[in-house]
Amino acid sequence: TQTDTQTSTQQAPIPFALCFGMSSPEDWYRSLPKVTRGYLTTALAATVCVQLDLVSPYLLHLDFDRILQQLELWRLATNFVFFGKFGFPFVFSLFFLVRYGRELEAKRFEGRTGDFLWGMMIMGLIQIAVAYVLGGIPFLSQSMLSALVYLWSREYQEQVLSIFGLFNVQAFYFPWVLVAIR
């Protein structure tokens, strides 16, 4: 009957994940490349632990005195995964991580996950060395994110991006637009 046809076609709205060809958030998460997924997971875990007061952010920050004198070597890695407490800047950071990290890892470094991880480790070591010389930089997560965005912008320099729907910019200039916005 016609009323049965009408009611069957008027279904609930399509969930967000289905719009992207995924049947669930878990499918979306599993579709992320390994390094990007691992980085996202550790960033979320660090933030949840700090937000719930399970871990102090002072245990995660880059403190060269504690690294050298008390051998708290985990600080060399944990300073890259804490993007701050939950909020709008945190959401933007994770969006940039997923958007640009995934595209770099899945396309530029396709089938070379180790090369992508190695590149991130080299970038991290350079950032730690600069932080040691400059001093007073407790977290390098935004620096790592900026490095990933910069690499992405060089790889896809001809792509045109819309900035908040206000104006378009070529990907080559995107890192400089982000600097200007900050």
Short mmCIF file of N, CA, C and O in Angstrom, two decimals, residues 55-107:
data_model
loop_
_atom_site.label_atom_id
_atom_site.label_comp_id
_atom_site.label_asym_id
_atom_site.label_seq_id
_atom_site.Cartn_x
_atom_site.Cartn_y
_atom_site.Cartn_z
N VAL A 55 46.31 11.54 36.22
CA VAL A 55 47.70 11.89 35.94
C VAL A 55 47.80 13.41 35.93
O VAL A 55 46.93 14.08 35.38
N SER A 56 48.86 13.90 36.50
CA SER A 56 49.10 15.34 36.47
C SER A 56 49.78 15.70 35.15
O SER A 56 50.66 14.97 34.68
N PRO A 57 49.42 16.84 34.55
CA PRO A 57 50.13 17.25 33.33
C PRO A 57 51.62 17.49 33.59
O PRO A 57 52.42 17.42 32.67
N TYR A 58 51.98 17.72 34.85
CA TYR A 58 53.39 17.91 35.18
C TYR A 58 54.20 16.62 35.05
O TYR A 58 55.41 16.66 34.97
N LEU A 59 53.51 15.47 35.02
CA LEU A 59 54.19 14.20 34.77
C LEU A 59 54.44 13.98 33.28
O LEU A 59 55.22 13.11 32.90
N LEU A 60 53.74 14.72 32.44
CA LEU A 60 53.83 14.53 31.00
C LEU A 60 54.74 15.53 30.31
O LEU A 60 55.20 15.29 29.20
N HIS A 61 54.96 16.67 30.94
CA HIS A 61 55.67 17.75 30.25
C HIS A 61 57.17 17.48 30.12
O HIS A 61 57.74 16.65 30.83
N LEU A 62 57.78 18.21 29.22
CA LEU A 62 59.20 18.06 28.90
C LEU A 62 60.02 18.83 29.95
O LEU A 62 60.00 20.04 29.98
N ASP A 63 60.70 18.09 30.81
CA ASP A 63 61.51 18.68 31.88
C ASP A 63 62.90 18.05 31.78
O ASP A 63 63.11 16.92 32.21
N PHE A 64 63.85 18.79 31.22
CA PHE A 64 65.17 18.24 30.96
C PHE A 64 65.92 17.90 32.24
O PHE A 64 66.71 16.95 32.26
N ASP A 65 65.71 18.66 33.31
CA ASP A 65 66.36 18.33 34.58
C ASP A 65 65.94 16.96 35.07
O ASP A 65 66.77 16.15 35.48
N ARG A 66 64.65 16.68 35.02
CA ARG A 66 64.15 15.36 35.46
C ARG A 66 64.57 14.25 34.51
O ARG A 66 64.82 13.13 34.94
N ILE A 67 64.65 14.55 33.22
CA ILE A 67 65.07 13.54 32.25
C ILE A 67 66.52 13.16 32.50
O ILE A 67 66.88 11.97 32.53
N LEU A 68 67.38 14.15 32.69
CA LEU A 68 68.81 13.90 32.84
C LEU A 68 69.21 13.44 34.23
O LEU A 68 70.09 12.59 34.38
N GLN A 69 68.58 13.97 35.26
CA GLN A 69 69.00 13.65 36.63
C GLN A 69 68.26 12.44 37.21
O GLN A 69 68.85 11.66 37.96
N GLN A 70 66.98 12.31 36.89
CA GLN A 70 66.18 11.23 37.47
C GLN A 70 65.77 10.18 36.44
O GLN A 70 64.98 9.29 36.74
N LEU A 71 66.29 10.30 35.22
CA LEU A 71 66.02 9.37 34.12
C LEU A 71 64.53 9.13 33.86
O LEU A 71 64.10 8.00 33.62
N GLU A 72 63.74 10.19 33.90
CA GLU A 72 62.32 10.11 33.57
C GLU A 72 62.17 10.22 32.05
O GLU A 72 61.70 11.21 31.51
N LEU A 73 62.59 9.16 31.38
CA LEU A 73 62.70 9.16 29.92
C LEU A 73 61.35 9.23 29.20
O LEU A 73 61.30 9.62 28.03
N TRP A 74 60.27 8.85 29.88
CA TRP A 74 58.96 8.90 29.24
C TRP A 74 58.58 10.32 28.82
O TRP A 74 57.80 10.51 27.91
N ARG A 75 59.17 11.31 29.46
CA ARG A 75 58.86 12.69 29.14
C ARG A 75 59.27 13.05 27.71
O ARG A 75 58.72 13.99 27.14
N LEU A 76 60.21 12.31 27.15
CA LEU A 76 60.62 12.55 25.77
C LEU A 76 59.50 12.23 24.79
O LEU A 76 59.46 12.76 23.68
N ALA A 77 58.57 11.36 25.18
CA ALA A 77 57.46 10.99 24.31
C ALA A 77 56.14 11.62 24.74
O ALA A 77 55.36 12.08 23.89
N THR A 78 55.90 11.68 26.06
CA THR A 78 54.59 12.12 26.52
C THR A 78 54.31 13.60 26.24
O THR A 78 53.15 14.00 26.15
N ASN A 79 55.34 14.40 26.08
CA ASN A 79 55.11 15.81 25.80
C ASN A 79 54.51 16.02 24.40
O ASN A 79 53.96 17.08 24.13
N PHE A 80 54.59 15.01 23.55
CA PHE A 80 54.03 15.11 22.20
C PHE A 80 52.56 14.70 22.13
O PHE A 80 51.91 14.93 21.12
N VAL A 81 52.03 14.07 23.17
CA VAL A 81 50.68 13.53 23.10
C VAL A 81 49.65 14.30 23.91
O VAL A 81 48.46 14.00 23.84
N PHE A 82 50.07 15.30 24.67
CA PHE A 82 49.11 16.07 25.46
C PHE A 82 48.83 17.39 24.77
O PHE A 82 49.70 18.25 24.68
N PHE A 83 47.60 17.53 24.27
CA PHE A 83 47.19 18.74 23.55
C PHE A 83 46.40 19.70 24.43
O PHE A 83 45.80 20.63 23.94
N GLY A 84 46.39 19.46 25.72
CA GLY A 84 45.64 20.31 26.64
C GLY A 84 44.34 19.63 27.05
O GLY A 84 43.99 18.57 26.56
N LYS A 85 43.65 20.27 27.97
CA LYS A 85 42.38 19.71 28.45
C LYS A 85 41.31 19.85 27.38
O LYS A 85 41.48 20.55 26.40
N PHE A 86 40.19 19.14 27.59
CA PHE A 86 39.10 19.16 26.62
C PHE A 86 38.63 20.59 26.37
O PHE A 86 38.50 21.37 27.30
N GLY A 87 38.39 20.89 25.13
CA GLY A 87 37.93 22.22 24.74
C GLY A 87 38.04 22.36 23.24
O GLY A 87 38.42 21.42 22.52
N PHE A 88 37.73 23.54 22.78
CA PHE A 88 37.74 23.80 21.34
C PHE A 88 39.14 23.64 20.73
O PHE A 88 39.27 23.01 19.68
N PRO A 89 40.20 24.17 21.36
CA PRO A 89 41.54 23.97 20.80
C PRO A 89 41.93 22.49 20.71
O PRO A 89 42.57 22.07 19.75
N PHE A 90 41.51 21.71 21.71
CA PHE A 90 41.79 20.27 21.70
C PHE A 90 41.10 19.60 20.51
O PHE A 90 41.71 18.79 19.80
N VAL A 91 39.85 19.95 20.27
CA VAL A 91 39.09 19.36 19.16
C VAL A 91 39.74 19.73 17.83
O VAL A 91 39.91 18.87 16.95
N PHE A 92 40.14 21.00 17.67
CA PHE A 92 40.80 21.41 16.44
C PHE A 92 42.12 20.66 16.25
O PHE A 92 42.47 20.27 15.13
N SER A 93 42.86 20.48 17.32
CA SER A 93 44.14 19.75 17.23
C SER A 93 43.93 18.33 16.75
O SER A 93 44.64 17.85 15.87
N LEU A 94 42.95 17.65 17.33
CA LEU A 94 42.69 16.27 16.91
C LEU A 94 42.14 16.22 15.49
O LEU A 94 42.47 15.30 14.73
N PHE A 95 41.34 17.21 15.11
CA PHE A 95 40.85 17.27 13.74
C PHE A 95 42.03 17.40 12.78
O PHE A 95 42.10 16.69 11.76
N PHE A 96 42.95 18.30 13.07
CA PHE A 96 44.12 18.49 12.20
C PHE A 96 44.98 17.23 12.17
O PHE A 96 45.48 16.84 11.13
N LEU A 97 45.14 16.59 13.33
CA LEU A 97 45.92 15.35 13.39
C LEU A 97 45.31 14.29 12.49
O LEU A 97 46.02 13.68 11.68
N VAL A 98 44.01 14.09 12.60
CA VAL A 98 43.36 13.05 11.80
C VAL A 98 43.34 13.45 10.33
O VAL A 98 43.66 12.64 9.45
N ARG A 99 42.99 14.68 10.05
CA ARG A 99 42.85 15.13 8.66
C ARG A 99 44.17 15.07 7.90
O ARG A 99 44.26 14.47 6.83
N TYR A 100 45.20 15.68 8.45
CA TYR A 100 46.46 15.81 7.72
C TYR A 100 47.40 14.64 7.98
O TYR A 100 48.12 14.21 7.08
N GLY A 101 47.37 14.09 9.19
CA GLY A 101 48.19 12.91 9.47
C GLY A 101 47.74 11.71 8.65
O GLY A 101 48.54 10.99 8.08
N ARG A 102 46.41 11.53 8.60
CA ARG A 102 45.88 10.39 7.84
C ARG A 102 46.21 10.51 6.36
O ARG A 102 46.62 9.55 5.72
N GLU A 103 46.02 11.70 5.81
CA GLU A 103 46.27 11.87 4.38
C GLU A 103 47.74 11.68 4.04
O GLU A 103 48.08 11.06 3.03
N LEU A 104 48.62 12.19 4.89
CA LEU A 104 50.05 11.99 4.66
C LEU A 104 50.42 10.52 4.73
O LEU A 104 51.11 9.99 3.86
N GLU A 105 49.96 9.87 5.80
CA GLU A 105 50.33 8.47 6.00
C GLU A 105 49.70 7.55 4.96
O GLU A 105 50.36 6.61 4.49
N ALA A 106 48.46 7.82 4.58
CA ALA A 106 47.76 6.92 3.66
C ALA A 106 48.16 7.13 2.20
O ALA A 106 48.11 6.19 1.41
N LYS A 107 48.56 8.34 1.84
CA LYS A 107 48.86 8.60 0.43
C LYS A 107 50.35 8.77 0.18
O LYS A 107 50.93 8.07 -0.62
#
